[in-house]
Short mmCIF file of C-alpha atoms in Angstrom, two decimals:
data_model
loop_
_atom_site.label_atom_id
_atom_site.label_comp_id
_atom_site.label_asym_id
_atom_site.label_seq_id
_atom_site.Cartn_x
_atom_site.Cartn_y
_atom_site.Cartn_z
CA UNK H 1 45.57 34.33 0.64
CA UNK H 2 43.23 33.60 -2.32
CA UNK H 3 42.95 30.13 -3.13
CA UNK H 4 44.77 29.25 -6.77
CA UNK H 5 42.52 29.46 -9.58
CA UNK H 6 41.93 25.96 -11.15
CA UNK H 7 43.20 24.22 -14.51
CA UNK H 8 41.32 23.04 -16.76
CA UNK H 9 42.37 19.50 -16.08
CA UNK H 10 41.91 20.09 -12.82
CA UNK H 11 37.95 20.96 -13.09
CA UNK H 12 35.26 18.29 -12.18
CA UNK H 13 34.26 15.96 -15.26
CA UNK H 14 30.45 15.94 -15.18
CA UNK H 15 28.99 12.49 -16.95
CA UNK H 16 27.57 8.96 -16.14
CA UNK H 17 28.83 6.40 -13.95
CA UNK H 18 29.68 3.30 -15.39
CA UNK H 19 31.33 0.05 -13.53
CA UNK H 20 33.95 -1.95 -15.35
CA UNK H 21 36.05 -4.77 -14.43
CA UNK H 22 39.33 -4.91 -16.67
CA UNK H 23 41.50 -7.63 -17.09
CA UNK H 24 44.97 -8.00 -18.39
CA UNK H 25 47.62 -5.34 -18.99
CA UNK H 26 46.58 -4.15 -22.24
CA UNK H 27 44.13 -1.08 -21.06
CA UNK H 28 42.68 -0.66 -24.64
CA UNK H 29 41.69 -4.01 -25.28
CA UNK H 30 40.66 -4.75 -21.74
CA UNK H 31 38.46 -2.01 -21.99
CA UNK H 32 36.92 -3.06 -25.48
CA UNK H 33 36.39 -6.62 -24.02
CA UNK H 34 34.95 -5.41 -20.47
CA UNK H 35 32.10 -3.15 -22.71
CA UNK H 36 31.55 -6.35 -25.13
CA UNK H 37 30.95 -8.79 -21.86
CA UNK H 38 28.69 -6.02 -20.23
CA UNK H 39 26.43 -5.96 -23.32
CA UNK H 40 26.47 -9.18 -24.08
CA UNK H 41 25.25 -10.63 -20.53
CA UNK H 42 23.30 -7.53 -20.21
CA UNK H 43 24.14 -5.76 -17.89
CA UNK H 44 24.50 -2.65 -20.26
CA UNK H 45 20.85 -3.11 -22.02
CA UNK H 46 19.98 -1.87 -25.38
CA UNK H 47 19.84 1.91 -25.37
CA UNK H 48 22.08 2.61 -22.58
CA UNK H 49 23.99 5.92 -23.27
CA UNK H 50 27.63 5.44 -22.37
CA UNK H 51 29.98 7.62 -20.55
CA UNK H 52 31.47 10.68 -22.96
CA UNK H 53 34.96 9.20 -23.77
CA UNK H 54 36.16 12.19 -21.68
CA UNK H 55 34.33 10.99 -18.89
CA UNK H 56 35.23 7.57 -18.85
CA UNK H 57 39.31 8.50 -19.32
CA UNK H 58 39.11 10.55 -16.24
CA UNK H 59 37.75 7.50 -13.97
CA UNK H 60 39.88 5.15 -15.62
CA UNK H 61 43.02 7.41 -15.83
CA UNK H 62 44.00 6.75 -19.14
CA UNK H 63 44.11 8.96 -22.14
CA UNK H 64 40.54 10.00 -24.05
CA UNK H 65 42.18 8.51 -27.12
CA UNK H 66 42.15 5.02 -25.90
CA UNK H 67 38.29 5.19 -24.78
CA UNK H 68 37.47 6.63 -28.30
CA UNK H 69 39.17 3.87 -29.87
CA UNK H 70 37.85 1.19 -27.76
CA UNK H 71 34.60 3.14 -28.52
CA UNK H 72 35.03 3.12 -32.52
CA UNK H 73 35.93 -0.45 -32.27
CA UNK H 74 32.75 -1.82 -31.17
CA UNK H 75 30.52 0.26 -33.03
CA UNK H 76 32.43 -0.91 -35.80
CA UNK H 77 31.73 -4.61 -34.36
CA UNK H 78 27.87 -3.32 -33.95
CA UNK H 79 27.77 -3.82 -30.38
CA UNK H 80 27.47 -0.08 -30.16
CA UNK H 81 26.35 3.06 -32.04
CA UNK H 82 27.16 6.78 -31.94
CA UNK H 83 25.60 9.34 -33.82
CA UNK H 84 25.96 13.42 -33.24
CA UNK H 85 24.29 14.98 -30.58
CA UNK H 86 23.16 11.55 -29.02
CA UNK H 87 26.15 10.18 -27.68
CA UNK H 88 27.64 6.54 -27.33
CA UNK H 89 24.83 3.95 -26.88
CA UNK H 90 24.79 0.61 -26.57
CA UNK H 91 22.97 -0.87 -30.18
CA UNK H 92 19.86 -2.60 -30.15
CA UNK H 93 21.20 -5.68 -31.70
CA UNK H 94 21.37 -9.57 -30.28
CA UNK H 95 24.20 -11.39 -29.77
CA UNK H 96 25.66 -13.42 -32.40
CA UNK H 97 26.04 -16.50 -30.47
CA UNK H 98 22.63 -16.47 -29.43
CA UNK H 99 20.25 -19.18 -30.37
CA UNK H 100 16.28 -18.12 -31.11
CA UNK H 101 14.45 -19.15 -28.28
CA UNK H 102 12.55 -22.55 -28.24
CA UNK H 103 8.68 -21.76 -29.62
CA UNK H 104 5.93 -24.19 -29.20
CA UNK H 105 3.99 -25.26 -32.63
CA UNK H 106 0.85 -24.00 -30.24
CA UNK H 107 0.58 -22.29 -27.00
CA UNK H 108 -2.38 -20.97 -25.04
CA UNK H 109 -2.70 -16.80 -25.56
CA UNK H 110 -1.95 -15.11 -22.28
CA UNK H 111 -5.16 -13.83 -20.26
CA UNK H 112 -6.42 -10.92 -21.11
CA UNK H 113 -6.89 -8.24 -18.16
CA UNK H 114 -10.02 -7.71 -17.04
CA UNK H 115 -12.16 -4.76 -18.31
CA UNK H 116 -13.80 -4.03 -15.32
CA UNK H 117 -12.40 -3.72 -11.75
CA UNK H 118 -14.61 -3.83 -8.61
CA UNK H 119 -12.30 -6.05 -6.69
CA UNK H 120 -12.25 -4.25 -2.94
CA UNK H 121 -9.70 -2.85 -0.89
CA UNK H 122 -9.06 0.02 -3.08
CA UNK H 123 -9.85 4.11 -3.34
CA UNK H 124 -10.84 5.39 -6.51
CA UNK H 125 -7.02 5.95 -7.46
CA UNK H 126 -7.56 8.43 -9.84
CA UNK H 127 -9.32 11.00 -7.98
CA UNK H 128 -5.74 11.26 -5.75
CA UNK H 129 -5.83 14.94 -4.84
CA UNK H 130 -2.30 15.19 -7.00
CA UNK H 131 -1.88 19.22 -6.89
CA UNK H 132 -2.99 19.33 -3.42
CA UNK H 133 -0.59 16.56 -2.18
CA UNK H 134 2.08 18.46 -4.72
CA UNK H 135 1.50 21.70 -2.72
CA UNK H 136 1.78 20.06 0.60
CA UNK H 137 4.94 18.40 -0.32
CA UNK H 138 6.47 21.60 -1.56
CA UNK H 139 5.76 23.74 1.41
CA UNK H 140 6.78 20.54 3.56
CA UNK H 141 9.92 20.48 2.08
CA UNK H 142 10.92 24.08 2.00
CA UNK H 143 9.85 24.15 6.13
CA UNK H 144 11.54 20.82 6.73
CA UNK H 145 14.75 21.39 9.56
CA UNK H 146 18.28 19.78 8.04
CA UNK H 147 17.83 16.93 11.03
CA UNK H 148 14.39 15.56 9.26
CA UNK H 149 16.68 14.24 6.31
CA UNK H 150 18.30 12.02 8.88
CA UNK H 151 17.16 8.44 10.27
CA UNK H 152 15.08 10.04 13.05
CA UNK H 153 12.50 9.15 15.73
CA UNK H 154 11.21 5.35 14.91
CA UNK H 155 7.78 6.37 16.21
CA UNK H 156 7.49 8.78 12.83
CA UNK H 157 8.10 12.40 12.55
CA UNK H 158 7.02 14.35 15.76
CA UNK H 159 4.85 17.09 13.16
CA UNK H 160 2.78 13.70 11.89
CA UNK H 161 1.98 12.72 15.35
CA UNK H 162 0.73 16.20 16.70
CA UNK H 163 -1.41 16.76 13.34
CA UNK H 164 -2.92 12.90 13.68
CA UNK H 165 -3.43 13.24 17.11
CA UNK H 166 -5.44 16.56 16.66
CA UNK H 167 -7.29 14.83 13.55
CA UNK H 168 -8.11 11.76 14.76
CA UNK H 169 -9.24 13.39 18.13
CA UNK H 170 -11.71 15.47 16.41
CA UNK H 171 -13.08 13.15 13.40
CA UNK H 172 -12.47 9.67 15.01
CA UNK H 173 -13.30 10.40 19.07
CA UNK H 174 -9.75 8.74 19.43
CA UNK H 175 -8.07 9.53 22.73
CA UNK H 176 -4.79 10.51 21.27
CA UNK H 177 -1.11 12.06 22.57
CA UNK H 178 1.80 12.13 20.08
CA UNK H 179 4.07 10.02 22.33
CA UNK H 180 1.83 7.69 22.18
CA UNK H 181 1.24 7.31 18.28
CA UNK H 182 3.74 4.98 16.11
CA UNK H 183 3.65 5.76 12.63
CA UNK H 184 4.51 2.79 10.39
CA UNK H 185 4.56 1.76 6.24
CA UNK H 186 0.65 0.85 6.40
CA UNK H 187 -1.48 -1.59 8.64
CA UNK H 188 0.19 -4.74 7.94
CA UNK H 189 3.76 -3.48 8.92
CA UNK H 190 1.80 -1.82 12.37
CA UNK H 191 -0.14 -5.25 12.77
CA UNK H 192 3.70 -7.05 12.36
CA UNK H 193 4.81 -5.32 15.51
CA UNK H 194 2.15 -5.57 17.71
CA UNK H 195 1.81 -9.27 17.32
CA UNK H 196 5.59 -9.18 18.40
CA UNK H 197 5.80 -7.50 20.93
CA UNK H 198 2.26 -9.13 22.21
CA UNK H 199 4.35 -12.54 21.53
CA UNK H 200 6.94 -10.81 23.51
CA UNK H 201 4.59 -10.12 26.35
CA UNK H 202 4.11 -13.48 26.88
CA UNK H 203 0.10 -13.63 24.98
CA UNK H 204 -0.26 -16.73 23.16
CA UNK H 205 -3.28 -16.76 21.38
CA UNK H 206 -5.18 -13.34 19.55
CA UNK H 207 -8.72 -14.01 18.26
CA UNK H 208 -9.92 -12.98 14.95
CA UNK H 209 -13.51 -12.48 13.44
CA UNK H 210 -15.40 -15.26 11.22
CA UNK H 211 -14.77 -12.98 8.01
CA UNK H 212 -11.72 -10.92 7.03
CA UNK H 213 -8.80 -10.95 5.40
CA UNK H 214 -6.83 -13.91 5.69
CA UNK H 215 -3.36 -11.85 5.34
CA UNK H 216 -4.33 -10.35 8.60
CA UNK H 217 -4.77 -13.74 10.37
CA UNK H 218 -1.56 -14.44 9.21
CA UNK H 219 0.27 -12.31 10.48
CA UNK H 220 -0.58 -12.75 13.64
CA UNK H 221 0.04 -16.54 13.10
CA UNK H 222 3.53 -15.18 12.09
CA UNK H 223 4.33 -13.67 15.49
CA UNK H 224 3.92 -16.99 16.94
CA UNK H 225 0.42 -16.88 17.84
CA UNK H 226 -2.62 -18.50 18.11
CA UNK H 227 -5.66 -17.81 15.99
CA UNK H 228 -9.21 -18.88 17.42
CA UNK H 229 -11.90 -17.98 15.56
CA UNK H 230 -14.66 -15.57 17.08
CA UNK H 231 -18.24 -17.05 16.02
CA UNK H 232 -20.79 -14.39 14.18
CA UNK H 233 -24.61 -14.01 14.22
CA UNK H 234 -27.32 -11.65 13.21
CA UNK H 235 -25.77 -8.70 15.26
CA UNK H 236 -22.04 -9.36 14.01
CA UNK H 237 -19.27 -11.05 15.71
CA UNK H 238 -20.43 -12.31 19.23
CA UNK H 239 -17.30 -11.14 21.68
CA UNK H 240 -19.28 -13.37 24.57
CA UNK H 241 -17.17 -15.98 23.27
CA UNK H 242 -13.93 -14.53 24.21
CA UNK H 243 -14.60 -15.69 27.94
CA UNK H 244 -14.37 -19.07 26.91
CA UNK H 245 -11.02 -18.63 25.41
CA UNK H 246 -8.43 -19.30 28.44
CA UNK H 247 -5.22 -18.18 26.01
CA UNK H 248 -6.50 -15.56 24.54
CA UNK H 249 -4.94 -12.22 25.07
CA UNK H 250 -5.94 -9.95 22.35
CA UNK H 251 -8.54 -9.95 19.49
CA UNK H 252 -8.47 -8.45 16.47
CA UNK H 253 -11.62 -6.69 15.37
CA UNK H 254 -13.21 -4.15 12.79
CA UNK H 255 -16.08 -2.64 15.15
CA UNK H 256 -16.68 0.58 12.74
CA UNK H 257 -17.25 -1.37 9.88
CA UNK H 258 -16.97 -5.43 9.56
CA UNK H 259 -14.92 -6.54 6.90
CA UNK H 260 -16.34 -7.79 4.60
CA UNK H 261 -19.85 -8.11 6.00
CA UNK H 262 -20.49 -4.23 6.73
CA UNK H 263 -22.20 -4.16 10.03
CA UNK H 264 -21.20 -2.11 12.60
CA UNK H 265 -20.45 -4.02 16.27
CA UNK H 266 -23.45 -3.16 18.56
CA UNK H 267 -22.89 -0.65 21.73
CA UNK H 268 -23.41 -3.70 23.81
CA UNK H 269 -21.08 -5.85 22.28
CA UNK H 270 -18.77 -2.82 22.27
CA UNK H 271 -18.51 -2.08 25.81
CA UNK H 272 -18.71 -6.08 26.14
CA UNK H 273 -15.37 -6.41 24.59
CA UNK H 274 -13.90 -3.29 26.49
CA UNK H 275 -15.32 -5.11 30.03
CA UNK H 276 -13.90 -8.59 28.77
CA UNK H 277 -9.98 -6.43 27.88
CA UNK H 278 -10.64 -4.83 31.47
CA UNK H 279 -11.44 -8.32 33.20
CA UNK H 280 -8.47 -10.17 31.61
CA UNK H 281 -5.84 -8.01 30.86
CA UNK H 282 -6.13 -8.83 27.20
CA UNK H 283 -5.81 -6.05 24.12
CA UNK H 284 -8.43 -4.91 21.46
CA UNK H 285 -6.72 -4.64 18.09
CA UNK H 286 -9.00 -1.97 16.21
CA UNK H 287 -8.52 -1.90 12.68
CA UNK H 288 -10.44 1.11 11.50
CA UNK H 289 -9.79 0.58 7.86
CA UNK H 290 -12.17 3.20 6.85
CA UNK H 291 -13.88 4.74 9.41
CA UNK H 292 -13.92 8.02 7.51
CA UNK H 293 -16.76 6.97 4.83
CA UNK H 294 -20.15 6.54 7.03
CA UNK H 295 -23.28 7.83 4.45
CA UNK H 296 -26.36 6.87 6.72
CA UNK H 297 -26.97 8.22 10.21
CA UNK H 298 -24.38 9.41 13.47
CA UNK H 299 -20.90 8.81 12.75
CA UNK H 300 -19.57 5.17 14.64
CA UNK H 301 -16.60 6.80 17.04
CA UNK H 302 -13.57 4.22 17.53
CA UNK H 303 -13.83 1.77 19.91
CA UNK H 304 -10.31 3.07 21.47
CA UNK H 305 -12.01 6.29 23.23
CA UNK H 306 -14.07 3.96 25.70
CA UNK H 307 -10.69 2.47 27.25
CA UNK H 308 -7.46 3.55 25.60
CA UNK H 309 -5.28 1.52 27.74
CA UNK H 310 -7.26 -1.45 26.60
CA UNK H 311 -7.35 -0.68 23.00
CA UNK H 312 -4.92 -0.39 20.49
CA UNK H 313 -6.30 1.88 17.56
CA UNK H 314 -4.69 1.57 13.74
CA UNK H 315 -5.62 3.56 10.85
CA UNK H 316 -4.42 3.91 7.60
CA UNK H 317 -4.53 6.68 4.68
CA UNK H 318 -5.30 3.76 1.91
CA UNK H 319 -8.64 4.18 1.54
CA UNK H 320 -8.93 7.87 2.26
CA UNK H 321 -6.12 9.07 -0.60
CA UNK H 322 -3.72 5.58 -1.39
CA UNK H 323 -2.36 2.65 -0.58
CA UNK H 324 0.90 3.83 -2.31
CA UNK H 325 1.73 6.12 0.02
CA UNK H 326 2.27 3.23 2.79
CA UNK H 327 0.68 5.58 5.50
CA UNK H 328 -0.60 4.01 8.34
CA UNK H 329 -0.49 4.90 12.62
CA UNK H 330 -1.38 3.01 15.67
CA UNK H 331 -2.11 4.79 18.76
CA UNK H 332 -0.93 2.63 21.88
CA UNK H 333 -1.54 2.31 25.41
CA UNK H 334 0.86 3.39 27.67
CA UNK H 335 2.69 -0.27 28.55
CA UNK H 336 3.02 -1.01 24.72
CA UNK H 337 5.00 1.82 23.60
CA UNK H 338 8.34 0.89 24.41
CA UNK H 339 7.69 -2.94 23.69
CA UNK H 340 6.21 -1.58 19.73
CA UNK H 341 9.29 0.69 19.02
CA UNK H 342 11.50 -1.41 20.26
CA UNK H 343 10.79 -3.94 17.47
CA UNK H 344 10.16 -1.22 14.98
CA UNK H 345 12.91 0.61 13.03
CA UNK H 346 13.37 3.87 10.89
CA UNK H 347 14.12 1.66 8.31
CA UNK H 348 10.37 0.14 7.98
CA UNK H 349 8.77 3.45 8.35
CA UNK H 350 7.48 5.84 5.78
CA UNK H 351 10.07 8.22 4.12
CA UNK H 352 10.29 11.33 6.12
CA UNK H 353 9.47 14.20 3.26
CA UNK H 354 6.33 12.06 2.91
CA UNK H 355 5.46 12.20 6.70
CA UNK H 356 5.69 15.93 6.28
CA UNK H 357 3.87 16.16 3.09
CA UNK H 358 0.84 14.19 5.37
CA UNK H 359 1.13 16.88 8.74
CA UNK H 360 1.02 19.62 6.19
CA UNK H 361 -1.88 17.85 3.94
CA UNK H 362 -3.74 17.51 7.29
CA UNK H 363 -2.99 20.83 8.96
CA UNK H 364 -3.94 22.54 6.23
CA UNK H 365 -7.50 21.26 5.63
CA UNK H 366 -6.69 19.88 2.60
CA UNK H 367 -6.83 16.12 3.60
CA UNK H 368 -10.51 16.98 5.05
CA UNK H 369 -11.87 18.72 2.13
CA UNK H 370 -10.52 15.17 -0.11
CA UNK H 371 -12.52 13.12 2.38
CA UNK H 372 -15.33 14.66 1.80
CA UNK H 373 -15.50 15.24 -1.48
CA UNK H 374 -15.31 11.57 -1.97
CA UNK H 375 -17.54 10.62 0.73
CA UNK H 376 -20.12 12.49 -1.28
CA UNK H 377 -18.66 10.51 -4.65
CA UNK H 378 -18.65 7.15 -3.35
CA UNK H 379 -22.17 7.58 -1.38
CA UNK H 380 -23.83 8.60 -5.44
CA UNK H 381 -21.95 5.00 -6.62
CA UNK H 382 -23.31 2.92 -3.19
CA UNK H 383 -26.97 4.35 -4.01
CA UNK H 384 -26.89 4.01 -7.88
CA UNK H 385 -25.38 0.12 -6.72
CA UNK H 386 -28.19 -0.53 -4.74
CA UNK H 387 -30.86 1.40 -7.58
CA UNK H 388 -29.39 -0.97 -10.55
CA UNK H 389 -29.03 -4.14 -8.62
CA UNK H 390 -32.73 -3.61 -7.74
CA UNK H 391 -33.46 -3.02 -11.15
CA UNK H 392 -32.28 -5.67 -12.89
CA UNK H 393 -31.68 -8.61 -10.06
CA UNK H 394 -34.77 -8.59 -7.69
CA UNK H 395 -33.14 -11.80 -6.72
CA UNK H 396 -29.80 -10.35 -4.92
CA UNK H 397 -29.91 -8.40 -1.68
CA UNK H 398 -27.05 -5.50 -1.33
CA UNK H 399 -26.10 -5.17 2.60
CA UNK H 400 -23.21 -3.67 4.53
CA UNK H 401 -23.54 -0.35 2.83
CA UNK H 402 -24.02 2.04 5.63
CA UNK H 403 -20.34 3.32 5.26
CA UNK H 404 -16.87 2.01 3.63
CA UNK H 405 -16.05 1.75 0.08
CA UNK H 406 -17.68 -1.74 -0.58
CA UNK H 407 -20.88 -3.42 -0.59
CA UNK H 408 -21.62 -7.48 0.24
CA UNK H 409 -24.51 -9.17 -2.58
CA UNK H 410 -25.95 -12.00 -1.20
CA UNK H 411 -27.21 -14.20 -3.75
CA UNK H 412 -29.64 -17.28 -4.64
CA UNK H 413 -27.81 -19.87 -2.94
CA UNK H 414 -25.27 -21.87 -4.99
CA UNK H 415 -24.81 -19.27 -7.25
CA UNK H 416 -21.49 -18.00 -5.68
CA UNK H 417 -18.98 -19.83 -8.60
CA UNK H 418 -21.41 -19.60 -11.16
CA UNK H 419 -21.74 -15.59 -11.09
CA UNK H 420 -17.88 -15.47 -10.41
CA UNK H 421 -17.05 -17.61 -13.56
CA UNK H 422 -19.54 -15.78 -15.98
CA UNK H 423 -17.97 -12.40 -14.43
CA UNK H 424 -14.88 -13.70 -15.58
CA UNK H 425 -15.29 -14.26 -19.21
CA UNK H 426 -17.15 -10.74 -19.58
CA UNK H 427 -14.46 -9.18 -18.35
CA UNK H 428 -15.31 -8.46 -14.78
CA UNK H 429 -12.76 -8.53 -11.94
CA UNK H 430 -14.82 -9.06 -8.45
CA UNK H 431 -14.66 -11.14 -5.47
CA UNK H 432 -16.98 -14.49 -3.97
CA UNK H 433 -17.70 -13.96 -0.45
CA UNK H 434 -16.14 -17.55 0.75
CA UNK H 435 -12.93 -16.49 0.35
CA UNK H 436 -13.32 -14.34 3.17
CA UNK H 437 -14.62 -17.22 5.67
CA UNK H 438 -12.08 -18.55 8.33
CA UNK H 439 -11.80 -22.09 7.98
CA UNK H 440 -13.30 -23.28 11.03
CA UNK H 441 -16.53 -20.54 10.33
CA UNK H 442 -19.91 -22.04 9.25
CA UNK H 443 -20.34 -21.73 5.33
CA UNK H 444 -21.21 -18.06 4.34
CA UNK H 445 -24.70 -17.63 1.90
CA UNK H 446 -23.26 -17.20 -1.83
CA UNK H 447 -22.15 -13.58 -2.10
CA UNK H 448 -20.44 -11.41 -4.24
CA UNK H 449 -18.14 -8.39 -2.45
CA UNK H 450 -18.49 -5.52 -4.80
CA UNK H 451 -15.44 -2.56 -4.34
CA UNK H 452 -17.67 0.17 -6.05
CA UNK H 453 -14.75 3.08 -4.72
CA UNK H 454 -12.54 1.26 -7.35
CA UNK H 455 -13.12 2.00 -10.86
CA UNK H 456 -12.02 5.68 -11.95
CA UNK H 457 -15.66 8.20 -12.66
CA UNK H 458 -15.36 7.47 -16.59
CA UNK H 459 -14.65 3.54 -15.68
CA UNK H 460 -17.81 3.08 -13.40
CA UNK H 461 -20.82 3.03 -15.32
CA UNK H 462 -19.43 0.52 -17.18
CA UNK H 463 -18.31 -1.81 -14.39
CA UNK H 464 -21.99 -1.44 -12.50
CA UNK H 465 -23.63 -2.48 -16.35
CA UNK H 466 -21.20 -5.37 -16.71
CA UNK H 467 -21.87 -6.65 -12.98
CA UNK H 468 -25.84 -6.34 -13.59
CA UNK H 469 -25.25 -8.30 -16.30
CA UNK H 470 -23.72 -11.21 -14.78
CA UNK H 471 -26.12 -11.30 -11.74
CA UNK H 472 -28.35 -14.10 -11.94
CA UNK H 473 -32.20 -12.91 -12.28
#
């Protein structure tokens, strides 16, 4: 039997949504004073195009000649307008019974931005590979199954796992199995569950390095735990220490690259800190922020591949394409699997077309031929740093630029808040070192930490001219 053909009242009425509230019995003039209330607390802002009065008749069931009156009415009022071809929109008009706003005779002006960003922590953001990523995405999408639009696996999508575990096996010397990797919306969400289920555990106290960033510190605080303070010398952060820490059953550390500072950990401290994790039964929380951007020398493997059931290794994609893209993995031992999903959800977790997009970005080659390309970029801004700040202040040292996206200027000392305030009123966002320094650390030297990656190509001669102008001479 064919199915009856449908009436024309019976076909769907395509339009806007629109949420009313009617009072009273009268539909016409509840409906007038429901649209008045909605523009007047603004809810309905200026420029809002209104449901067709068709539209709106069908969800209310009343007759379209009631909406178009109600309609006509108010843009005879002025709270709305209609012209042909644009529809019903709500005027740009204020209220009657609103009272100017209260102005000062004299008010400070509002701060101008800066004109110069080289405030760390950030990739050059407009070198994102956009048509790459947009390619990925597409062919993603069009190979994606109908269950990957549904809440999933809370480790992360199982293609994401098997193309990090490949890539981080091969470029990072990271001992890697997909069951073993937990995907999660960048390193402080990943950092957020491991210092819960550590707390969990039963560890009470996780050490942190002299210098980093404070938001890191506390988070672990957070969790419930403890945060001693690792002391730092000539040859980085000194791990000896953690034997004389009786509560302490994890550390976090950046051994490929010290944040800020720039130093790599030593091979003896390395396998120091592996031996103590061995000995105690403590963790190693490796933050490998940006282990892909080394210029000078052999590559600096992670720490994980000498013991990864002692060490737990994050990365992230923030530095290598964005820190939009809340991308970030951690790659567990064995006993903290369960404990880490457990306290993770789908919910907290990157969207799943954009863990796709990422296995087919790295599958394909693409993500390695971006890295690259910008390790070559950023290593022609680190060298025409160093060049300029030689040039024209003999006084400042540049250190920590063997890899990352950031160099450390040490400066005369007590010159930390005077460079930092004269940076300021030429326009130049950057960074003082001190903020950096856990309070219980010694005082750092005065120092400047420079985010070179930052500024766009056409923004970056500019921001190294305006930095080597505020260095002192």
């Amino acid at each position: 039997m064919n199915a009856p053909e449908l009436r024309t009242d019976d076909r769907p009425v395509l339009g806007s949504d629109l949420h009313l509230e009617l009072r009273g019995t009268r539909l016409r003039a509840g409906l007038v004073e429901a649209l008045r209330e909605a523009v007047r607390g603004g809810r309905l802002a200026a420029g809002t195009r209104l449901p067709s009065s068709r539209s709106l008749a069908a969800d209310l069931g009343t007759a379209r000649n009631t909406v178009a009156d109600a309609y006509a009415e108010l843009v005879a009022e002025g709270w709305l307008t209609a012209r042909q071809g644009s529809g019903t929109r709500v005027a740009r008009r204020a209220d009657p019974g609103d009272r100017p706003p209260h102005r000062p005779l004299a008010s400070l002006p509002a701060p101008a931005a800066p004109s110069h960003n080289l405030v760390t922590g950030a990739p050059d953001l407009a070198s994102f590979p956009r048509a790459d990523w947009l390619r990925a995405y597409r062919r993603a999408l069009t190979a994606a199954p109908d269950e990957a639009f549904g809440y999933g696996d809370p480790r992360g999508r199982a293609e994401l796992r098997a193309a990090l575990a490949e890539y981080l096996a091969r470029v990072r010397g990271v001992h890697a199995r997909p069951e073993r990797i937990v995907v999660c919306a960048g390193f402080a969400h990943g950092l957020t569950l491991l210092a819960r289920a550590l707390r969990e555990r039963g560890v009470r106290d996780a050490a942190v390095e002299s210098y980093g960033l404070e938001l890191h510190a506390g988070i672990l605080a957070g969790a419930g735990l403890g945060t001693p303070v690792l002391p730092t010398d000539g040859r980085g952060t000194d791990v000896g220490a953690l034997g004389d820490l009786a509560d302490c059953g994890a550390v976090l550390m950046t051994a490929a690259h010290q944040f800020p500072l720039g130093g790599a950990l030593p091979p003896d401290r390395r396998a120091a800190v592996v031996d103590w994790a061995r000995a105690s039964g403590g963790v190693v929380l490796e933050d490998d922020y940006d282990g892909e951007f080394r210029y000078d020398g052999k590559s600096v493997g992670a720490l994980q591949g000498l013991d990864p059931e002692r060490v737990v290794y994050l990365g992230t994609a923030s530095k290598s394409l964005a820190p939009g893209l809340r991308l970030a993995w951690m790659v567990l031992p064995e006993d903290l699997v369960d404990g880490v999903v457990a306290r993770g959800s789908v919910h907290g977790a990157p969207s799943a077309p954009d863990q796709l997009a990422f296995a087919e970005f790295l599958g394909s080659g693409a993500y390695d031929r971006h890295v690259r390309a910008m390790r070559l970029r950023y290593r022609r801004r680190r060298d025409q740093l160093v060049a300029a700040v030689a040039a024209h202040a003999p006084a400042t040292r540049v250190g920590g630029i063997a890899a990352g996206l950031h160099a450390v200027l040490t400066l005369p000392p007590g010159t930390e808040e005077t460079t930092l305030r004269t940076a300021a009123r030429h326009g130049l966002a950057v960074e003082g070192l001190s903020p950096y320094r856990r309070p219980t650390a010694p005082p750092p030297p005065a120092g400047l930490v420079v985010g070179y990656a930052t500024p766009s190509d056409s923004a970056w001669p500019g921001a190294l001219e305006a930095l080597c102008r505020v260095l002192p001479a």
